[in-house]
Structures are given as C-alpha cells and as structure tokens.
Amino acid sequence: MIERITGKLLDKSTNSICIDVNGICYEIETTANTINSLPDINEKLTLFTHLLIREDAHILFGFNDHSTRNTFRLLIKTAGIGARTALSVLSTLSVDELLNSIVMQDPSILTKVPGIGQRTAERLLLELKNKIKSEPGMSSLQTPPQHHSDLINALVSLGYSYKETMKIINFVPENLTISESIKYALKLLSSG
C-alpha cells in the first residue's frame, strides 16, 4: 500500500494529476475539489493515496487529507459504488456534506451527484449509515435527537459544517422555537 506521495506537480487535468517523485512520474486520479486546491505546476505537494489493484490496472487515487481518503475508502466498500462514483461524490460534495446527509438520512444531498437518483441515494444512505458506525473515527457520528434535526439542517444550509453544528447543538435549549433556536445557535457559532 502507498500511504502518501510527496513530489513536484508536473501536470493537472480535470480528473487526474502527474507528480514527479525522484524522476518517476505518478499519474494520480483525484477529485475536482483536490485539483482546485493544488499548488502551481512545479510546486511541491503531498497527497494521501489509495492504490486500487485490478486485473487490468493499478490505479492510484490521491486526496488532500486523511478524512477525504478515508471517506473514499468507505464509499468504495459500499455495494454499487465503484471508484469513479466515489470520486464523483467527493467532487460534488464535501466530506461534511456527505456525512451530514448520511446522519440525517437526507437523499436530496446525494442526488446532487451526477448519476445518483432518488432510489439509489436512499439505498446508499442506509448502507453508509451502517458502515460509519463500524468505521474507526466515524463511530462518534450519531443521529441527533429529532428536535435538533431542523436546526442542524438550517445551519448546514447557511454554510456551517456538520461538525461545527454538532459542537454547539447540545448548548441550544430544547424549549425554543426553530427560529429562536437558529438565532441562539448563530450567536454560539459567532462567539467561537
């Protein structure tokens, strides 16, 4: 297994890059989000990788951080999701958006991914929810109480990450209306 690669960026296209490591050029497939955050050509970079070995090819996938790579690995372990679909999911959604859709069981987020319809999204969410409970580092993600679900969805739609939202959600009193809860949560988020 190749854990990570550090080298000089030689070339980038819409879905892959080439990295020179001591005279050997590796072609690495990656997400649009990773490509958009890369340094300039001939600059040094490090990517966390996953090597997929098939009968007809060895394919190297690269990501900016551990969490994206681990999410990629989680996706490709799911029935019906291959490496290309997993890249498409991670190109369309951030890891936080994906985890939020899994925890909230909200298929409308997953249907933003090209090639994933309503029924497929519902099936994948069910499978992924069971998988994240057994994955190291993801077992802390749990379904929030029902009274917080609307608040979480509202804060995520305002641009806050699922992780940020979950950090403050238990500090919001349960007896508030949804609009009062949103105001209270926004104060907590802005105070840091």
PDB file of C-alpha atoms in Angstrom:
ATOM      1  CA  MET A   1       0.000   0.000   0.000  1.00  0.00           C
ATOM      2  CA  ILE A   2       1.178   3.515  -0.745  1.00  0.00           C
ATOM      3  CA  GLU A   3       0.132   5.759   2.172  1.00  0.00           C
ATOM      4  CA  ARG A   4       1.087   9.102   0.650  1.00  0.00           C
ATOM      5  CA  ILE A   5       3.148  10.662  -2.100  1.00  0.00           C
ATOM      6  CA  THR A   6       5.251  13.811  -1.897  1.00  0.00           C
ATOM      7  CA  GLY A   7       6.693  15.263  -5.054  1.00  0.00           C
ATOM      8  CA  LYS A   8       6.611  18.011  -7.640  1.00  0.00           C
ATOM      9  CA  LEU A   9       3.372  18.694  -9.502  1.00  0.00           C
ATOM     10  CA  LEU A  10       4.061  18.272 -13.234  1.00  0.00           C
ATOM     11  CA  ASP A  11       0.613  18.404 -14.798  1.00  0.00           C
ATOM     12  CA  LYS A  12      -3.063  18.515 -13.920  1.00  0.00           C
ATOM     13  CA  SER A  13      -6.237  17.817 -15.875  1.00  0.00           C
ATOM     14  CA  THR A  14      -9.907  17.723 -14.922  1.00  0.00           C
ATOM     15  CA  ASN A  15      -9.671  14.434 -13.008  1.00  0.00           C
ATOM     16  CA  SER A  16      -6.006  13.499 -12.642  1.00  0.00           C
ATOM     17  CA  ILE A  17      -2.568  14.890 -11.938  1.00  0.00           C
ATOM     18  CA  CYS A  18       1.040  13.863 -12.521  1.00  0.00           C
ATOM     19  CA  ILE A  19       3.561  14.049  -9.676  1.00  0.00           C
ATOM     20  CA  ASP A  20       7.311  13.632 -10.152  1.00  0.00           C
ATOM     21  CA  VAL A  21       8.932  11.742  -7.279  1.00  0.00           C
ATOM     22  CA  ASN A  22      12.702  11.465  -7.797  1.00  0.00           C
ATOM     23  CA  GLY A  23      12.381  11.088 -11.554  1.00  0.00           C
ATOM     24  CA  ILE A  24       9.370   8.762 -11.517  1.00  0.00           C
ATOM     25  CA  CYS A  25       6.099  10.338 -12.634  1.00  0.00           C
ATOM     26  CA  TYR A  26       2.943   9.008 -10.984  1.00  0.00           C
ATOM     27  CA  GLU A  27      -0.448   9.584 -12.558  1.00  0.00           C
ATOM     28  CA  ILE A  28      -2.946  10.049  -9.749  1.00  0.00           C
ATOM     29  CA  GLU A  29      -6.702  10.243 -10.153  1.00  0.00           C
ATOM     30  CA  THR A  30      -8.403  12.661  -7.810  1.00  0.00           C
ATOM     31  CA  THR A  31     -11.459  14.801  -7.115  1.00  0.00           C
ATOM     32  CA  ALA A  32     -12.282  18.209  -8.539  1.00  0.00           C
ATOM     33  CA  ASN A  33     -12.038  19.619  -5.001  1.00  0.00           C
ATOM     34  CA  THR A  34      -8.466  18.332  -4.656  1.00  0.00           C
ATOM     35  CA  ILE A  35      -7.455  19.628  -8.094  1.00  0.00           C
ATOM     36  CA  ASN A  36      -8.874  23.074  -7.292  1.00  0.00           C
ATOM     37  CA  SER A  37      -6.763  23.284  -4.135  1.00  0.00           C
ATOM     38  CA  LEU A  38      -3.448  22.203  -5.678  1.00  0.00           C
ATOM     39  CA  PRO A  39      -0.385  24.445  -5.798  1.00  0.00           C
ATOM     40  CA  ASP A  40       1.055  25.744  -9.069  1.00  0.00           C
ATOM     41  CA  ILE A  41       2.860  23.497 -11.552  1.00  0.00           C
ATOM     42  CA  ASN A  42       6.419  22.607 -10.410  1.00  0.00           C
ATOM     43  CA  GLU A  43       5.497  23.207  -6.753  1.00  0.00           C
ATOM     44  CA  LYS A  44       5.923  20.511  -4.101  1.00  0.00           C
ATOM     45  CA  LEU A  45       2.835  18.767  -2.722  1.00  0.00           C
ATOM     46  CA  THR A  46       1.763  15.784  -0.646  1.00  0.00           C
ATOM     47  CA  LEU A  47      -1.302  13.651  -1.316  1.00  0.00           C
ATOM     48  CA  PHE A  48      -2.740  10.841   0.798  1.00  0.00           C
ATOM     49  CA  THR A  49      -3.299   7.915  -1.516  1.00  0.00           C
ATOM     50  CA  HIS A  50      -5.264   4.762  -2.108  1.00  0.00           C
ATOM     51  CA  LEU A  51      -3.950   2.135  -4.515  1.00  0.00           C
ATOM     52  CA  LEU A  52      -6.634   0.154  -6.325  1.00  0.00           C
ATOM     53  CA  ILE A  53      -5.374  -3.065  -7.870  1.00  0.00           C
ATOM     54  CA  ARG A  54      -7.494  -4.581 -10.603  1.00  0.00           C
ATOM     55  CA  GLU A  55      -6.812  -7.380 -13.017  1.00  0.00           C
ATOM     56  CA  ASP A  56      -6.122  -4.935 -15.842  1.00  0.00           C
ATOM     57  CA  ALA A  57      -4.656  -1.927 -13.991  1.00  0.00           C
ATOM     58  CA  HIS A  58      -3.128  -0.433 -10.863  1.00  0.00           C
ATOM     59  CA  ILE A  59      -4.825   2.916 -10.208  1.00  0.00           C
ATOM     60  CA  LEU A  60      -3.584   5.449  -7.685  1.00  0.00           C
ATOM     61  CA  PHE A  61      -6.075   7.876  -6.134  1.00  0.00           C
ATOM     62  CA  GLY A  62      -4.902  10.937  -4.208  1.00  0.00           C
ATOM     63  CA  PHE A  63      -6.531  13.279  -1.702  1.00  0.00           C
ATOM     64  CA  ASN A  64      -5.579  16.386   0.282  1.00  0.00           C
ATOM     65  CA  ASP A  65      -6.257  14.892   3.696  1.00  0.00           C
ATOM     66  CA  HIS A  66      -6.864  11.673   5.616  1.00  0.00           C
ATOM     67  CA  SER A  67     -10.574  12.261   6.088  1.00  0.00           C
ATOM     68  CA  THR A  68     -11.256  12.571   2.355  1.00  0.00           C
ATOM     69  CA  ARG A  69      -9.204   9.472   1.615  1.00  0.00           C
ATOM     70  CA  ASN A  70     -10.926   7.515   4.391  1.00  0.00           C
ATOM     71  CA  THR A  71     -14.323   8.636   3.108  1.00  0.00           C
ATOM     72  CA  PHE A  72     -13.304   7.456  -0.382  1.00  0.00           C
ATOM     73  CA  ARG A  73     -12.402   4.066   1.110  1.00  0.00           C
ATOM     74  CA  LEU A  74     -15.735   3.913   2.928  1.00  0.00           C
ATOM     75  CA  LEU A  75     -17.584   4.681  -0.303  1.00  0.00           C
ATOM     76  CA  ILE A  76     -15.830   2.049  -2.417  1.00  0.00           C
ATOM     77  CA  LYS A  77     -16.625  -0.619   0.201  1.00  0.00           C
ATOM     78  CA  THR A  78     -20.315   0.079  -0.390  1.00  0.00           C
ATOM     79  CA  ALA A  79     -22.234  -2.090  -2.865  1.00  0.00           C
ATOM     80  CA  GLY A  80     -22.952  -0.230  -6.073  1.00  0.00           C
ATOM     81  CA  ILE A  81     -20.240   2.403  -5.609  1.00  0.00           C
ATOM     82  CA  GLY A  82     -17.076   1.995  -7.588  1.00  0.00           C
ATOM     83  CA  ALA A  83     -14.035   4.228  -7.588  1.00  0.00           C
ATOM     84  CA  ARG A  84     -15.402   6.516 -10.329  1.00  0.00           C
ATOM     85  CA  THR A  85     -18.683   7.062  -8.487  1.00  0.00           C
ATOM     86  CA  ALA A  86     -16.823   7.667  -5.215  1.00  0.00           C
ATOM     87  CA  LEU A  87     -14.690  10.324  -6.948  1.00  0.00           C
ATOM     88  CA  SER A  88     -17.838  11.879  -8.374  1.00  0.00           C
ATOM     89  CA  VAL A  89     -19.427  12.007  -4.908  1.00  0.00           C
ATOM     90  CA  LEU A  90     -16.330  13.637  -3.397  1.00  0.00           C
ATOM     91  CA  SER A  91     -16.064  16.055  -6.329  1.00  0.00           C
ATOM     92  CA  THR A  92     -19.668  17.176  -5.845  1.00  0.00           C
ATOM     93  CA  LEU A  93     -19.935  17.122  -2.041  1.00  0.00           C
ATOM     94  CA  SER A  94     -17.565  17.961   0.778  1.00  0.00           C
ATOM     95  CA  VAL A  95     -16.921  15.261   3.369  1.00  0.00           C
ATOM     96  CA  ASP A  96     -19.050  17.243   5.845  1.00  0.00           C
ATOM     97  CA  GLU A  97     -21.967  17.446   3.392  1.00  0.00           C
ATOM     98  CA  LEU A  98     -21.775  13.714   2.735  1.00  0.00           C
ATOM     99  CA  LEU A  99     -21.596  12.834   6.436  1.00  0.00           C
ATOM    100  CA  ASN A 100     -24.482  15.195   7.145  1.00  0.00           C
ATOM    101  CA  SER A 101     -26.626  13.503   4.500  1.00  0.00           C
ATOM    102  CA  ILE A 102     -25.769  10.083   5.975  1.00  0.00           C
ATOM    103  CA  VAL A 103     -26.539  11.044   9.557  1.00  0.00           C
ATOM    104  CA  MET A 104     -29.709  12.939   8.627  1.00  0.00           C
ATOM    105  CA  GLN A 105     -30.658  10.266   6.040  1.00  0.00           C
ATOM    106  CA  ASP A 106     -31.312  13.089   3.545  1.00  0.00           C
ATOM    107  CA  PRO A 107     -31.211  11.733  -0.030  1.00  0.00           C
ATOM    108  CA  SER A 108     -31.660  15.204  -1.570  1.00  0.00           C
ATOM    109  CA  ILE A 109     -27.997  15.956  -0.841  1.00  0.00           C
ATOM    110  CA  LEU A 110     -26.745  12.771  -2.538  1.00  0.00           C
ATOM    111  CA  THR A 111     -28.961  13.291  -5.588  1.00  0.00           C
ATOM    112  CA  LYS A 112     -26.818  16.339  -6.461  1.00  0.00           C
ATOM    113  CA  VAL A 113     -24.170  13.842  -7.591  1.00  0.00           C
ATOM    114  CA  PRO A 114     -24.432  13.072 -11.329  1.00  0.00           C
ATOM    115  CA  GLY A 115     -25.701   9.527 -11.847  1.00  0.00           C
ATOM    116  CA  ILE A 116     -27.298   9.119  -8.414  1.00  0.00           C
ATOM    117  CA  GLY A 117     -31.092   9.222  -8.386  1.00  0.00           C
ATOM    118  CA  GLN A 118     -33.560   9.227  -5.505  1.00  0.00           C
ATOM    119  CA  ARG A 119     -33.823   5.446  -5.047  1.00  0.00           C
ATOM    120  CA  THR A 120     -30.078   4.904  -5.334  1.00  0.00           C
ATOM    121  CA  ALA A 121     -29.441   7.720  -2.848  1.00  0.00           C
ATOM    122  CA  GLU A 122     -31.866   6.197  -0.331  1.00  0.00           C
ATOM    123  CA  ARG A 123     -30.243   2.769  -0.630  1.00  0.00           C
ATOM    124  CA  LEU A 124     -26.727   4.193  -0.322  1.00  0.00           C
ATOM    125  CA  LEU A 125     -27.643   6.265   2.729  1.00  0.00           C
ATOM    126  CA  LEU A 126     -28.967   3.202   4.505  1.00  0.00           C
ATOM    127  CA  GLU A 127     -25.836   1.185   3.705  1.00  0.00           C
ATOM    128  CA  LEU A 128     -23.476   4.043   4.569  1.00  0.00           C
ATOM    129  CA  LYS A 129     -25.210   4.731   7.880  1.00  0.00           C
ATOM    130  CA  ASN A 130     -24.487   1.167   8.987  1.00  0.00           C
ATOM    131  CA  LYS A 131     -20.899   1.399   7.749  1.00  0.00           C
ATOM    132  CA  ILE A 132     -19.978   4.634   9.546  1.00  0.00           C
ATOM    133  CA  LYS A 133     -20.948   3.099  12.880  1.00  0.00           C
ATOM    134  CA  SER A 134     -18.269   0.437  12.455  1.00  0.00           C
ATOM    135  CA  GLU A 135     -15.580   2.654  10.894  1.00  0.00           C
ATOM    136  CA  PRO A 136     -12.809   3.956  13.173  1.00  0.00           C
ATOM    137  CA  GLY A 137     -13.102   7.700  13.671  1.00  0.00           C
ATOM    138  CA  MET A 138     -16.644   7.829  12.359  1.00  0.00           C
ATOM    139  CA  SER A 139     -18.476   5.959  15.103  1.00  0.00           C
ATOM    140  CA  SER A 140     -18.940   9.224  17.019  1.00  0.00           C
ATOM    141  CA  LEU A 141     -21.328  10.386  14.311  1.00  0.00           C
ATOM    142  CA  GLN A 142     -24.777   9.618  15.580  1.00  0.00           C
ATOM    143  CA  THR A 143     -28.267  10.571  14.607  1.00  0.00           C
ATOM    144  CA  PRO A 144     -29.188  13.701  16.559  1.00  0.00           C
ATOM    145  CA  PRO A 145     -32.419  13.893  18.561  1.00  0.00           C
ATOM    146  CA  GLN A 146     -35.445  14.731  16.404  1.00  0.00           C
ATOM    147  CA  HIS A 147     -35.903  18.199  17.940  1.00  0.00           C
ATOM    148  CA  HIS A 148     -32.437  19.218  16.702  1.00  0.00           C
ATOM    149  CA  SER A 149     -32.790  17.909  13.131  1.00  0.00           C
ATOM    150  CA  ASP A 150     -34.440  21.056  11.746  1.00  0.00           C
ATOM    151  CA  LEU A 151     -31.855  23.249  13.452  1.00  0.00           C
ATOM    152  CA  ILE A 152     -28.968  21.202  12.056  1.00  0.00           C
ATOM    153  CA  ASN A 153     -30.424  21.338   8.539  1.00  0.00           C
ATOM    154  CA  ALA A 154     -30.922  25.102   8.816  1.00  0.00           C
ATOM    155  CA  LEU A 155     -27.346  25.728   9.989  1.00  0.00           C
ATOM    156  CA  VAL A 156     -25.857  23.454   7.325  1.00  0.00           C
ATOM    157  CA  SER A 157     -27.901  25.239   4.642  1.00  0.00           C
ATOM    158  CA  LEU A 158     -26.462  28.526   5.955  1.00  0.00           C
ATOM    159  CA  GLY A 159     -22.978  27.196   5.225  1.00  0.00           C
ATOM    160  CA  TYR A 160     -21.845  25.792   8.566  1.00  0.00           C
ATOM    161  CA  SER A 161     -20.270  22.346   8.537  1.00  0.00           C
ATOM    162  CA  TYR A 162     -21.931  19.397  10.182  1.00  0.00           C
ATOM    163  CA  LYS A 163     -19.035  19.145  12.663  1.00  0.00           C
ATOM    164  CA  GLU A 164     -19.346  22.824  13.660  1.00  0.00           C
ATOM    165  CA  THR A 165     -23.073  22.389  14.125  1.00  0.00           C
ATOM    166  CA  MET A 166     -22.736  19.264  16.260  1.00  0.00           C
ATOM    167  CA  LYS A 167     -20.254  21.021  18.576  1.00  0.00           C
ATOM    168  CA  ILE A 168     -22.835  23.608  19.665  1.00  0.00           C
ATOM    169  CA  ILE A 169     -26.130  21.788  19.194  1.00  0.00           C
ATOM    170  CA  ASN A 170     -26.368  20.492  22.766  1.00  0.00           C
ATOM    171  CA  PHE A 171     -25.971  24.030  24.141  1.00  0.00           C
ATOM    172  CA  VAL A 172     -29.187  25.181  22.449  1.00  0.00           C
ATOM    173  CA  PRO A 173     -32.171  24.891  24.828  1.00  0.00           C
ATOM    174  CA  GLU A 174     -34.800  22.414  23.610  1.00  0.00           C
ATOM    175  CA  ASN A 175     -37.791  24.586  24.552  1.00  0.00           C
ATOM    176  CA  LEU A 176     -37.086  27.258  21.881  1.00  0.00           C
ATOM    177  CA  THR A 177     -38.938  27.586  18.579  1.00  0.00           C
ATOM    178  CA  ILE A 178     -36.931  26.802  15.450  1.00  0.00           C
ATOM    179  CA  SER A 179     -36.331  30.488  14.665  1.00  0.00           C
ATOM    180  CA  GLU A 180     -35.254  31.149  18.265  1.00  0.00           C
ATOM    181  CA  SER A 181     -33.011  28.078  18.133  1.00  0.00           C
ATOM    182  CA  ILE A 182     -31.359  29.305  14.927  1.00  0.00           C
ATOM    183  CA  LYS A 183     -30.686  32.744  16.446  1.00  0.00           C
ATOM    184  CA  TYR A 184     -29.289  31.167  19.605  1.00  0.00           C
ATOM    185  CA  ALA A 185     -27.080  28.766  17.617  1.00  0.00           C
ATOM    186  CA  LEU A 186     -25.787  31.569  15.380  1.00  0.00           C
ATOM    187  CA  LYS A 187     -24.753  33.521  18.488  1.00  0.00           C
ATOM    188  CA  LEU A 188     -22.897  30.468  19.778  1.00  0.00           C
ATOM    189  CA  LEU A 189     -21.186  29.907  16.430  1.00  0.00           C
ATOM    190  CA  SER A 190     -20.151  33.553  16.078  1.00  0.00           C
ATOM    191  CA  SER A 191     -18.718  33.686  19.608  1.00  0.00           C
ATOM    192  CA  GLY A 192     -16.330  30.907  18.656  1.00  0.00           C
TER     193      GLY A 192
END
